[in-house]
Amino acid sequence: MTTVYWTRLDAPVGRLLLTADADGALTSLSVPGQKGGQAVQDGWRRDAGPFRAAADQLAAYFAGELKDFQLALSPQGTEFRQRVWAALDAVPYGATVTYGEIAARIGASRAAVRAVGGAIGANPLLIVRPCHRVIGADGSMTGYAGGVERKVWLLTLEGALTGQVSRRSPAPAPGPSCAPSGDGCGSPPR
């Protein structure tokens, strides 16, 4: 049986669930209520140790101090999904792209935009792999597995949207910030 590590981190967008493989590479990051998000499974090992770098980088991101995550990632997905997710990694902080632009970046046909949208929606690494930066061709805030309100909040944090929402958390008042002491500790980044 493959070892899966997990921990929870409190963040301005709600309590995050992170999983990692036996080598400590991040395999998922889920937010509360996420469509298709992870749930802790029997046999998983709760251990904050493998998530120290992720916790530090997420805290810096939410504080507006980090623009690019430098973490070992190991999400599971088809070759097509992996190509789409790699294209997401190339979308810079504070920028947005359309589903059609992602399709073009991976060499997919115009007819494949729907499949690209499905792959983006299946992204298991919310926030770290920036699927929130993908918007509709008309500029609309189309679906986001973590909820459109979170998507708008993240884009506002990054400066991609201005004047649309405050920088307040879209989720209920967060608990401790992204410190990996099992359940987290500290104050939310401001």
CSV table of N, CA, C and O in Angstrom, one decimal, residues 66-180:
chain,number,residue,atom,x,y,z
A,66,LEU,N,4.6,36.1,-2.0
A,66,LEU,CA,5.1,35.0,-2.9
A,66,LEU,C,4.3,35.0,-4.2
A,66,LEU,O,3.0,35.0,-4.1
A,67,LYS,N,5.0,34.9,-5.3
A,67,LYS,CA,4.3,34.9,-6.6
A,67,LYS,C,4.4,33.6,-7.3
A,67,LYS,O,3.6,33.2,-8.1
A,68,ASP,N,5.4,32.8,-7.0
A,68,ASP,CA,5.6,31.5,-7.6
A,68,ASP,C,5.9,30.4,-6.6
A,68,ASP,O,6.9,30.6,-5.8
A,69,PHE,N,5.1,29.4,-6.6
A,69,PHE,CA,5.4,28.3,-5.7
A,69,PHE,C,6.5,27.4,-6.2
A,69,PHE,O,6.6,27.2,-7.4
A,70,GLN,N,7.4,27.0,-5.3
A,70,GLN,CA,8.5,26.1,-5.7
A,70,GLN,C,8.4,24.9,-4.8
A,70,GLN,O,9.1,24.7,-3.8
A,71,LEU,N,7.5,24.0,-5.2
A,71,LEU,CA,7.2,22.8,-4.4
A,71,LEU,C,7.3,21.6,-5.3
A,71,LEU,O,6.9,21.7,-6.5
A,72,ALA,N,7.6,20.4,-4.8
A,72,ALA,CA,7.6,19.2,-5.5
A,72,ALA,C,6.1,18.8,-5.6
A,72,ALA,O,5.4,18.7,-4.6
A,73,LEU,N,5.6,18.6,-6.8
A,73,LEU,CA,4.2,18.2,-7.0
A,73,LEU,C,4.2,16.8,-7.7
A,73,LEU,O,5.0,16.5,-8.5
A,74,SER,N,3.1,16.0,-7.3
A,74,SER,CA,3.0,14.7,-7.9
A,74,SER,C,1.5,14.4,-8.0
A,74,SER,O,1.0,13.4,-7.4
A,75,PRO,N,0.7,15.2,-8.7
A,75,PRO,CA,-0.7,14.8,-8.9
A,75,PRO,C,-0.9,13.7,-9.8
A,75,PRO,O,-0.1,13.5,-10.7
A,76,GLN,N,-2.0,12.9,-9.6
A,76,GLN,CA,-2.3,11.8,-10.5
A,76,GLN,C,-3.3,12.3,-11.6
A,76,GLN,O,-4.3,12.9,-11.2
A,77,GLY,N,-3.0,12.0,-12.8
A,77,GLY,CA,-3.9,12.3,-13.9
A,77,GLY,C,-3.5,11.7,-15.2
A,77,GLY,O,-2.3,11.3,-15.3
A,78,THR,N,-4.4,11.8,-16.2
A,78,THR,CA,-4.0,11.3,-17.5
A,78,THR,C,-3.0,12.1,-18.1
A,78,THR,O,-2.7,13.3,-17.7
A,79,GLU,N,-2.4,11.7,-19.2
A,79,GLU,CA,-1.4,12.5,-19.9
A,79,GLU,C,-2.0,13.8,-20.4
A,79,GLU,O,-1.3,14.8,-20.3
A,80,PHE,N,-3.2,13.8,-20.9
A,80,PHE,CA,-3.9,15.0,-21.3
A,80,PHE,C,-4.0,16.0,-20.2
A,80,PHE,O,-3.7,17.1,-20.3
A,81,ARG,N,-4.5,15.5,-19.0
A,81,ARG,CA,-4.7,16.4,-17.9
A,81,ARG,C,-3.3,16.9,-17.4
A,81,ARG,O,-3.2,18.1,-17.1
A,82,GLN,N,-2.3,16.1,-17.4
A,82,GLN,CA,-0.9,16.6,-17.0
A,82,GLN,C,-0.5,17.7,-17.9
A,82,GLN,O,0.1,18.7,-17.5
A,83,ARG,N,-0.8,17.6,-19.3
A,83,ARG,CA,-0.4,18.7,-20.2
A,83,ARG,C,-1.2,20.0,-19.9
A,83,ARG,O,-0.6,21.1,-19.9
A,84,VAL,N,-2.4,19.8,-19.6
A,84,VAL,CA,-3.3,21.0,-19.2
A,84,VAL,C,-2.7,21.6,-17.9
A,84,VAL,O,-2.6,22.8,-17.9
A,85,TRP,N,-2.5,20.8,-16.9
A,85,TRP,CA,-2.0,21.3,-15.7
A,85,TRP,C,-0.6,22.0,-15.8
A,85,TRP,O,-0.4,23.0,-15.2
A,86,ALA,N,0.2,21.5,-16.7
A,86,ALA,CA,1.5,22.1,-16.9
A,86,ALA,C,1.3,23.5,-17.6
A,86,ALA,O,2.0,24.4,-17.2
A,87,ALA,N,0.3,23.6,-18.4
A,87,ALA,CA,0.0,24.9,-19.0
A,87,ALA,C,-0.5,25.9,-18.0
A,87,ALA,O,-0.2,27.1,-18.0
A,88,LEU,N,-1.2,25.4,-17.0
A,88,LEU,CA,-1.6,26.3,-15.9
A,88,LEU,C,-0.4,26.8,-15.1
A,88,LEU,O,-0.4,28.0,-14.7
A,89,ASP,N,0.6,26.0,-14.9
A,89,ASP,CA,1.8,26.4,-14.2
A,89,ASP,C,2.5,27.6,-14.9
A,89,ASP,O,3.2,28.4,-14.3
A,90,ALA,N,2.3,27.8,-16.2
A,90,ALA,CA,2.9,28.8,-17.0
A,90,ALA,C,2.1,30.1,-16.9
A,90,ALA,O,2.6,31.2,-17.4
A,91,VAL,N,0.9,30.2,-16.3
A,91,VAL,CA,0.2,31.4,-16.2
A,91,VAL,C,0.7,32.2,-15.1
A,91,VAL,O,0.7,31.8,-13.9
A,92,PRO,N,1.2,33.4,-15.4
A,92,PRO,CA,1.9,34.2,-14.3
A,92,PRO,C,1.0,34.7,-13.3
A,92,PRO,O,-0.2,35.0,-13.5
A,93,TYR,N,1.5,34.9,-12.1
A,93,TYR,CA,0.8,35.6,-11.0
A,93,TYR,C,0.2,36.9,-11.5
A,93,TYR,O,0.9,37.7,-12.2
A,94,GLY,N,-1.0,37.2,-11.1
A,94,GLY,CA,-1.7,38.4,-11.5
A,94,GLY,C,-2.2,38.5,-12.9
A,94,GLY,O,-2.7,39.5,-13.3
A,95,ALA,N,-2.1,37.4,-13.7
A,95,ALA,CA,-2.6,37.4,-15.0
A,95,ALA,C,-3.8,36.4,-15.1
A,95,ALA,O,-4.0,35.5,-14.3
A,96,THR,N,-4.5,36.5,-16.2
A,96,THR,CA,-5.6,35.6,-16.5
A,96,THR,C,-5.5,35.1,-17.9
A,96,THR,O,-4.9,35.8,-18.7
A,97,VAL,N,-6.0,33.9,-18.2
A,97,VAL,CA,-6.1,33.4,-19.5
A,97,VAL,C,-7.4,32.8,-19.7
A,97,VAL,O,-8.2,32.5,-18.7
A,98,THR,N,-7.8,32.5,-20.9
A,98,THR,CA,-9.1,31.8,-21.2
A,98,THR,C,-8.8,30.3,-21.4
A,98,THR,O,-7.7,29.9,-21.6
A,99,TYR,N,-9.9,29.6,-21.4
A,99,TYR,CA,-9.9,28.1,-21.6
A,99,TYR,C,-9.3,27.9,-23.0
A,99,TYR,O,-8.5,27.0,-23.3
A,100,GLY,N,-9.7,28.7,-24.0
A,100,GLY,CA,-9.3,28.6,-25.4
A,100,GLY,C,-7.8,28.8,-25.5
A,100,GLY,O,-7.1,28.2,-26.2
A,101,GLU,N,-7.2,29.8,-24.7
A,101,GLU,CA,-5.8,30.0,-24.7
A,101,GLU,C,-5.0,28.8,-24.1
A,101,GLU,O,-4.0,28.5,-24.6
A,102,ILE,N,-5.6,28.2,-23.1
A,102,ILE,CA,-4.9,27.0,-22.5
A,102,ILE,C,-4.9,25.9,-23.6
A,102,ILE,O,-3.9,25.2,-23.8
A,103,ALA,N,-6.1,25.7,-24.3
A,103,ALA,CA,-6.2,24.7,-25.3
A,103,ALA,C,-5.1,25.0,-26.4
A,103,ALA,O,-4.4,24.0,-26.8
A,104,ALA,N,-5.0,26.2,-26.8
A,104,ALA,CA,-4.0,26.5,-27.8
A,104,ALA,C,-2.5,26.3,-27.3
A,104,ALA,O,-1.7,25.8,-28.1
A,105,ARG,N,-2.3,26.6,-26.1
A,105,ARG,CA,-0.9,26.3,-25.5
A,105,ARG,C,-0.5,24.9,-25.5
A,105,ARG,O,0.7,24.6,-25.6
A,106,ILE,N,-1.5,24.0,-25.4
A,106,ILE,CA,-1.1,22.6,-25.4
A,106,ILE,C,-1.3,21.9,-26.8
A,106,ILE,O,-1.2,20.7,-27.0
A,107,GLY,N,-1.7,22.7,-27.8
A,107,GLY,CA,-1.9,22.2,-29.1
A,107,GLY,C,-3.2,21.5,-29.4
A,107,GLY,O,-3.3,20.7,-30.3
A,108,ALA,N,-4.1,21.8,-28.5
A,108,ALA,CA,-5.5,21.1,-28.7
A,108,ALA,C,-6.3,21.9,-29.6
A,108,ALA,O,-6.2,23.1,-29.8
A,109,SER,N,-7.2,21.2,-30.3
A,109,SER,CA,-8.1,21.9,-31.3
A,109,SER,C,-9.1,22.8,-30.5
A,109,SER,O,-9.3,22.6,-29.3
A,110,ARG,N,-9.7,23.6,-31.3
A,110,ARG,CA,-10.8,24.5,-30.7
A,110,ARG,C,-11.9,23.7,-30.1
A,110,ARG,O,-12.5,24.0,-29.1
A,111,ALA,N,-12.2,22.5,-30.7
A,111,ALA,CA,-13.2,21.6,-30.3
A,111,ALA,C,-12.9,21.0,-28.9
A,111,ALA,O,-13.7,20.5,-28.2
A,112,ALA,N,-11.6,21.0,-28.6
A,112,ALA,CA,-11.2,20.4,-27.3
A,112,ALA,C,-11.3,21.3,-26.1
A,112,ALA,O,-10.9,20.9,-25.0
A,113,VAL,N,-11.8,22.5,-26.3
A,113,VAL,CA,-11.9,23.5,-25.2
A,113,VAL,C,-12.7,22.9,-24.0
A,113,VAL,O,-12.3,23.1,-22.9
A,114,ARG,N,-13.7,22.2,-24.3
A,114,ARG,CA,-14.6,21.6,-23.3
A,114,ARG,C,-13.7,20.5,-22.5
A,114,ARG,O,-13.8,20.5,-21.3
A,115,ALA,N,-12.9,19.7,-23.2
A,115,ALA,CA,-12.1,18.7,-22.5
A,115,ALA,C,-11.0,19.4,-21.6
A,115,ALA,O,-10.7,19.0,-20.5
A,116,VAL,N,-10.5,20.6,-22.2
A,116,VAL,CA,-9.5,21.4,-21.4
A,116,VAL,C,-10.2,21.9,-20.1
A,116,VAL,O,-9.6,21.8,-19.0
A,117,GLY,N,-11.4,22.3,-20.2
A,117,GLY,CA,-12.2,22.8,-19.1
A,117,GLY,C,-12.4,21.7,-18.0
A,117,GLY,O,-12.2,21.9,-16.8
A,118,GLY,N,-12.6,20.5,-18.5
A,118,GLY,CA,-12.8,19.4,-17.6
A,118,GLY,C,-11.5,19.0,-16.9
A,118,GLY,O,-11.5,18.7,-15.7
A,119,ALA,N,-10.4,19.1,-17.6
A,119,ALA,CA,-9.1,18.9,-17.0
A,119,ALA,C,-8.7,20.0,-16.0
A,119,ALA,O,-8.2,19.7,-14.9
A,120,ILE,N,-9.1,21.2,-16.3
A,120,ILE,CA,-8.8,22.3,-15.3
A,120,ILE,C,-9.7,22.1,-14.1
A,120,ILE,O,-9.2,22.2,-13.0
A,121,GLY,N,-10.9,21.7,-14.3
A,121,GLY,CA,-11.8,21.4,-13.2
A,121,GLY,C,-11.4,20.3,-12.3
A,121,GLY,O,-11.8,20.2,-11.1
A,122,ALA,N,-10.6,19.4,-12.9
A,122,ALA,CA,-10.1,18.2,-12.1
A,122,ALA,C,-8.8,18.5,-11.5
A,122,ALA,O,-8.2,17.5,-10.9
A,123,ASN,N,-8.2,19.7,-11.6
A,123,ASN,CA,-7.0,20.0,-11.0
A,123,ASN,C,-7.0,19.7,-9.5
A,123,ASN,O,-7.8,20.3,-8.7
A,124,PRO,N,-6.1,18.8,-9.0
A,124,PRO,CA,-6.2,18.4,-7.6
A,124,PRO,C,-5.3,19.4,-6.7
A,124,PRO,O,-5.3,19.2,-5.5
A,125,LEU,N,-4.7,20.4,-7.2
A,125,LEU,CA,-3.8,21.2,-6.5
A,125,LEU,C,-4.3,22.7,-6.6
A,125,LEU,O,-3.6,23.6,-7.1
A,126,LEU,N,-5.4,23.0,-6.0
A,126,LEU,CA,-5.9,24.3,-6.0
A,126,LEU,C,-4.9,25.3,-5.4
A,126,LEU,O,-4.1,24.9,-4.6
A,127,ILE,N,-4.9,26.5,-5.9
A,127,ILE,CA,-4.1,27.6,-5.4
A,127,ILE,C,-2.7,27.4,-5.9
A,127,ILE,O,-2.1,28.3,-6.6
A,128,VAL,N,-2.0,26.3,-5.6
A,128,VAL,CA,-0.6,26.0,-6.0
A,128,VAL,C,-0.5,25.9,-7.5
A,128,VAL,O,0.4,26.5,-8.1
A,129,ARG,N,-1.4,25.2,-8.1
A,129,ARG,CA,-1.5,25.1,-9.5
A,129,ARG,C,-2.7,26.0,-9.9
A,129,ARG,O,-3.8,25.7,-9.7
A,130,PRO,N,-2.4,27.2,-10.5
A,130,PRO,CA,-3.4,28.3,-10.5
A,130,PRO,C,-4.5,28.2,-11.5
A,130,PRO,O,-4.7,29.0,-12.4
A,131,CYS,N,-5.4,27.2,-11.3
A,131,CYS,CA,-6.6,27.1,-12.2
A,131,CYS,C,-7.5,28.3,-12.0
A,131,CYS,O,-8.4,28.6,-12.8
A,132,HIS,N,-7.4,29.0,-10.8
A,132,HIS,CA,-8.2,30.2,-10.6
A,132,HIS,C,-7.9,31.3,-11.6
A,132,HIS,O,-8.7,32.2,-11.7
A,133,ARG,N,-6.8,31.2,-12.3
A,133,ARG,CA,-6.4,32.3,-13.3
A,133,ARG,C,-7.1,32.1,-14.6
A,133,ARG,O,-6.8,32.9,-15.6
A,134,VAL,N,-7.9,31.0,-14.8
A,134,VAL,CA,-8.6,30.8,-16.1
A,134,VAL,C,-10.0,31.3,-16.0
A,134,VAL,O,-10.7,31.0,-15.1
A,135,ILE,N,-10.3,32.2,-17.0
A,135,ILE,CA,-11.6,32.8,-17.0
A,135,ILE,C,-12.3,32.5,-18.4
A,135,ILE,O,-11.7,32.0,-19.3
A,136,GLY,N,-13.6,32.9,-18.4
A,136,GLY,CA,-14.3,32.7,-19.7
A,136,GLY,C,-13.8,33.7,-20.8
A,136,GLY,O,-13.2,34.7,-20.5
A,137,ALA,N,-14.1,33.3,-22.0
A,137,ALA,CA,-13.6,34.1,-23.2
A,137,ALA,C,-14.2,35.5,-23.1
A,137,ALA,O,-13.6,36.5,-23.6
A,138,ASP,N,-15.3,35.7,-22.4
A,138,ASP,CA,-15.9,37.0,-22.3
A,138,ASP,C,-15.5,37.8,-21.0
A,138,ASP,O,-16.0,38.8,-20.7
A,139,GLY,N,-14.5,37.2,-20.3
A,139,GLY,CA,-14.0,37.8,-19.1
A,139,GLY,C,-14.8,37.4,-17.9
A,139,GLY,O,-14.5,37.9,-16.8
A,140,SER,N,-15.8,36.5,-18.0
A,140,SER,CA,-16.6,36.1,-16.9
A,140,SER,C,-15.8,35.2,-15.9
A,140,SER,O,-14.9,34.5,-16.3
A,141,MET,N,-16.2,35.2,-14.7
A,141,MET,CA,-15.7,34.3,-13.7
A,141,MET,C,-16.4,33.0,-13.7
A,141,MET,O,-17.3,32.7,-12.9
A,142,THR,N,-16.0,32.2,-14.7
A,142,THR,CA,-16.6,30.9,-14.9
A,142,THR,C,-16.3,30.0,-13.7
A,142,THR,O,-15.4,30.3,-12.9
A,143,GLY,N,-16.8,28.8,-13.7
A,143,GLY,CA,-16.7,27.8,-12.6
A,143,GLY,C,-15.3,27.7,-12.1
A,143,GLY,O,-14.3,27.9,-12.8
A,144,TYR,N,-15.2,27.3,-10.8
A,144,TYR,CA,-14.0,27.0,-10.1
A,144,TYR,C,-14.4,26.0,-9.0
A,144,TYR,O,-15.3,26.2,-8.3
A,145,ALA,N,-13.7,24.9,-9.0
A,145,ALA,CA,-14.0,23.8,-8.1
A,145,ALA,C,-14.1,24.3,-6.6
A,145,ALA,O,-14.8,23.7,-5.8
A,146,GLY,N,-13.3,25.3,-6.3
A,146,GLY,CA,-13.3,25.8,-4.9
A,146,GLY,C,-14.4,26.9,-4.7
A,146,GLY,O,-14.5,27.4,-3.6
A,147,GLY,N,-15.2,27.2,-5.7
A,147,GLY,CA,-16.2,28.2,-5.6
A,147,GLY,C,-15.8,29.5,-6.3
A,147,GLY,O,-14.7,29.9,-6.1
A,148,VAL,N,-16.7,30.1,-7.0
A,148,VAL,CA,-16.4,31.3,-7.8
A,148,VAL,C,-16.0,32.5,-6.8
A,148,VAL,O,-15.1,33.3,-7.1
A,149,GLU,N,-16.6,32.5,-5.6
A,149,GLU,CA,-16.3,33.6,-4.7
A,149,GLU,C,-14.8,33.5,-4.3
A,149,GLU,O,-14.1,34.5,-4.2
A,150,ARG,N,-14.3,32.3,-4.1
A,150,ARG,CA,-12.8,32.1,-3.8
A,150,ARG,C,-12.0,32.5,-5.0
A,150,ARG,O,-10.9,33.1,-4.8
A,151,LYS,N,-12.4,32.1,-6.2
A,151,LYS,CA,-11.7,32.5,-7.4
A,151,LYS,C,-11.5,34.0,-7.5
A,151,LYS,O,-10.4,34.5,-7.7
A,152,VAL,N,-12.6,34.7,-7.3
A,152,VAL,CA,-12.5,36.2,-7.3
A,152,VAL,C,-11.6,36.7,-6.2
A,152,VAL,O,-10.8,37.6,-6.5
A,153,TRP,N,-11.7,36.1,-5.1
A,153,TRP,CA,-10.8,36.6,-4.0
A,153,TRP,C,-9.4,36.3,-4.3
A,153,TRP,O,-8.5,37.2,-4.1
A,154,LEU,N,-9.0,35.2,-4.8
A,154,LEU,CA,-7.6,34.9,-5.2
A,154,LEU,C,-7.1,35.8,-6.3
A,154,LEU,O,-6.0,36.3,-6.2
A,155,LEU,N,-8.0,36.1,-7.3
A,155,LEU,CA,-7.5,37.0,-8.4
A,155,LEU,C,-7.4,38.4,-7.9
A,155,LEU,O,-6.5,39.1,-8.3
A,156,THR,N,-8.2,38.8,-6.9
A,156,THR,CA,-8.1,40.1,-6.3
A,156,THR,C,-6.8,40.2,-5.5
A,156,THR,O,-6.1,41.2,-5.6
A,157,LEU,N,-6.5,39.2,-4.7
A,157,LEU,CA,-5.3,39.1,-3.9
A,157,LEU,C,-4.1,39.3,-4.9
A,157,LEU,O,-3.1,40.0,-4.6
A,158,GLU,N,-4.1,38.7,-6.0
A,158,GLU,CA,-3.0,38.7,-7.0
A,158,GLU,C,-3.0,40.0,-7.8
A,158,GLU,O,-2.1,40.3,-8.6
A,159,GLY,N,-4.0,40.9,-7.7
A,159,GLY,CA,-4.1,42.1,-8.4
A,159,GLY,C,-4.6,42.0,-9.8
A,159,GLY,O,-4.6,42.9,-10.6
A,160,ALA,N,-5.1,40.8,-10.2
A,160,ALA,CA,-5.7,40.6,-11.5
A,160,ALA,C,-7.1,41.2,-11.6
A,160,ALA,O,-7.5,41.6,-12.7
A,161,LEU,N,-7.7,41.4,-10.5
A,161,LEU,CA,-9.0,42.1,-10.4
A,161,LEU,C,-8.9,43.2,-9.4
A,161,LEU,O,-8.3,43.0,-8.4
A,162,THR,N,-9.5,44.4,-9.7
A,162,THR,CA,-9.5,45.4,-8.8
A,162,THR,C,-10.9,46.0,-8.6
A,162,THR,O,-11.7,46.0,-9.5
A,163,GLY,N,-11.2,46.3,-7.4
A,163,GLY,CA,-12.5,46.9,-7.1
A,163,GLY,C,-13.6,46.0,-7.1
A,163,GLY,O,-14.8,46.4,-6.9
A,164,GLN,N,-13.4,44.7,-7.3
A,164,GLN,CA,-14.5,43.8,-7.3
A,164,GLN,C,-14.9,43.2,-6.0
A,164,GLN,O,-16.1,43.0,-5.7
A,165,VAL,N,-13.9,42.9,-5.1
A,165,VAL,CA,-14.2,42.4,-3.8
A,165,VAL,C,-13.2,43.0,-2.9
A,165,VAL,O,-12.1,43.4,-3.3
A,166,SER,N,-13.5,42.9,-1.6
A,166,SER,CA,-12.5,43.3,-0.6
A,166,SER,C,-11.5,42.2,-0.4
A,166,SER,O,-11.7,41.1,-0.9
A,167,ARG,N,-10.4,42.4,0.3
A,167,ARG,CA,-9.4,41.4,0.5
A,167,ARG,C,-9.8,40.5,1.7
A,167,ARG,O,-9.0,39.7,2.2
A,168,ARG,N,-11.0,40.7,2.2
A,168,ARG,CA,-11.4,39.8,3.3
A,168,ARG,C,-11.6,38.4,2.8
A,168,ARG,O,-11.8,38.2,1.6
A,169,SER,N,-11.5,37.5,3.8
A,169,SER,CA,-11.7,36.1,3.4
A,169,SER,C,-13.1,35.8,2.9
A,169,SER,O,-14.1,36.3,3.4
A,170,PRO,N,-13.2,35.0,1.9
A,170,PRO,CA,-14.5,34.6,1.4
A,170,PRO,C,-15.1,33.5,2.2
A,170,PRO,O,-16.3,33.2,2.1
A,171,ALA,N,-14.3,32.9,3.1
A,171,ALA,CA,-14.8,31.8,4.0
A,171,ALA,C,-15.1,32.4,5.4
A,171,ALA,O,-14.7,33.5,5.7
A,172,PRO,N,-15.7,31.6,6.2
A,172,PRO,CA,-15.9,32.0,7.6
A,172,PRO,C,-14.5,32.4,8.2
A,172,PRO,O,-13.5,31.9,7.7
A,173,ALA,N,-14.6,33.1,9.3
A,173,ALA,CA,-13.3,33.6,9.9
A,173,ALA,C,-12.4,32.4,10.1
A,173,ALA,O,-12.7,31.4,10.7
A,174,PRO,N,-11.1,32.6,9.5
A,174,PRO,CA,-10.2,31.5,9.6
A,174,PRO,C,-9.6,31.3,11.0
A,174,PRO,O,-9.6,32.2,11.8
A,175,GLY,N,-9.2,30.1,11.2
A,175,GLY,CA,-8.5,29.8,12.5
A,175,GLY,C,-7.0,30.2,12.3
A,175,GLY,O,-6.7,31.1,11.5
A,176,PRO,N,-6.1,29.4,12.9
A,176,PRO,CA,-4.7,29.7,12.7
A,176,PRO,C,-4.2,29.7,11.3
A,176,PRO,O,-4.8,29.0,10.5
A,177,SER,N,-3.1,30.3,11.1
A,177,SER,CA,-2.6,30.4,9.7
A,177,SER,C,-1.8,29.2,9.4
A,177,SER,O,-1.8,28.2,10.1
A,178,CYS,N,-1.1,29.2,8.2
A,178,CYS,CA,-0.5,28.1,7.6
A,178,CYS,C,0.6,27.4,8.3
A,178,CYS,O,1.5,26.9,7.6
A,179,ALA,N,0.7,27.4,9.6
A,179,ALA,CA,1.8,26.8,10.2
A,179,ALA,C,1.5,25.3,10.4
A,179,ALA,O,0.4,24.9,10.8
A,180,PRO,N,2.4,24.4,10.0
A,180,PRO,CA,2.1,23.0,10.0
A,180,PRO,C,2.3,22.2,11.3
A,180,PRO,O,3.1,21.3,11.4
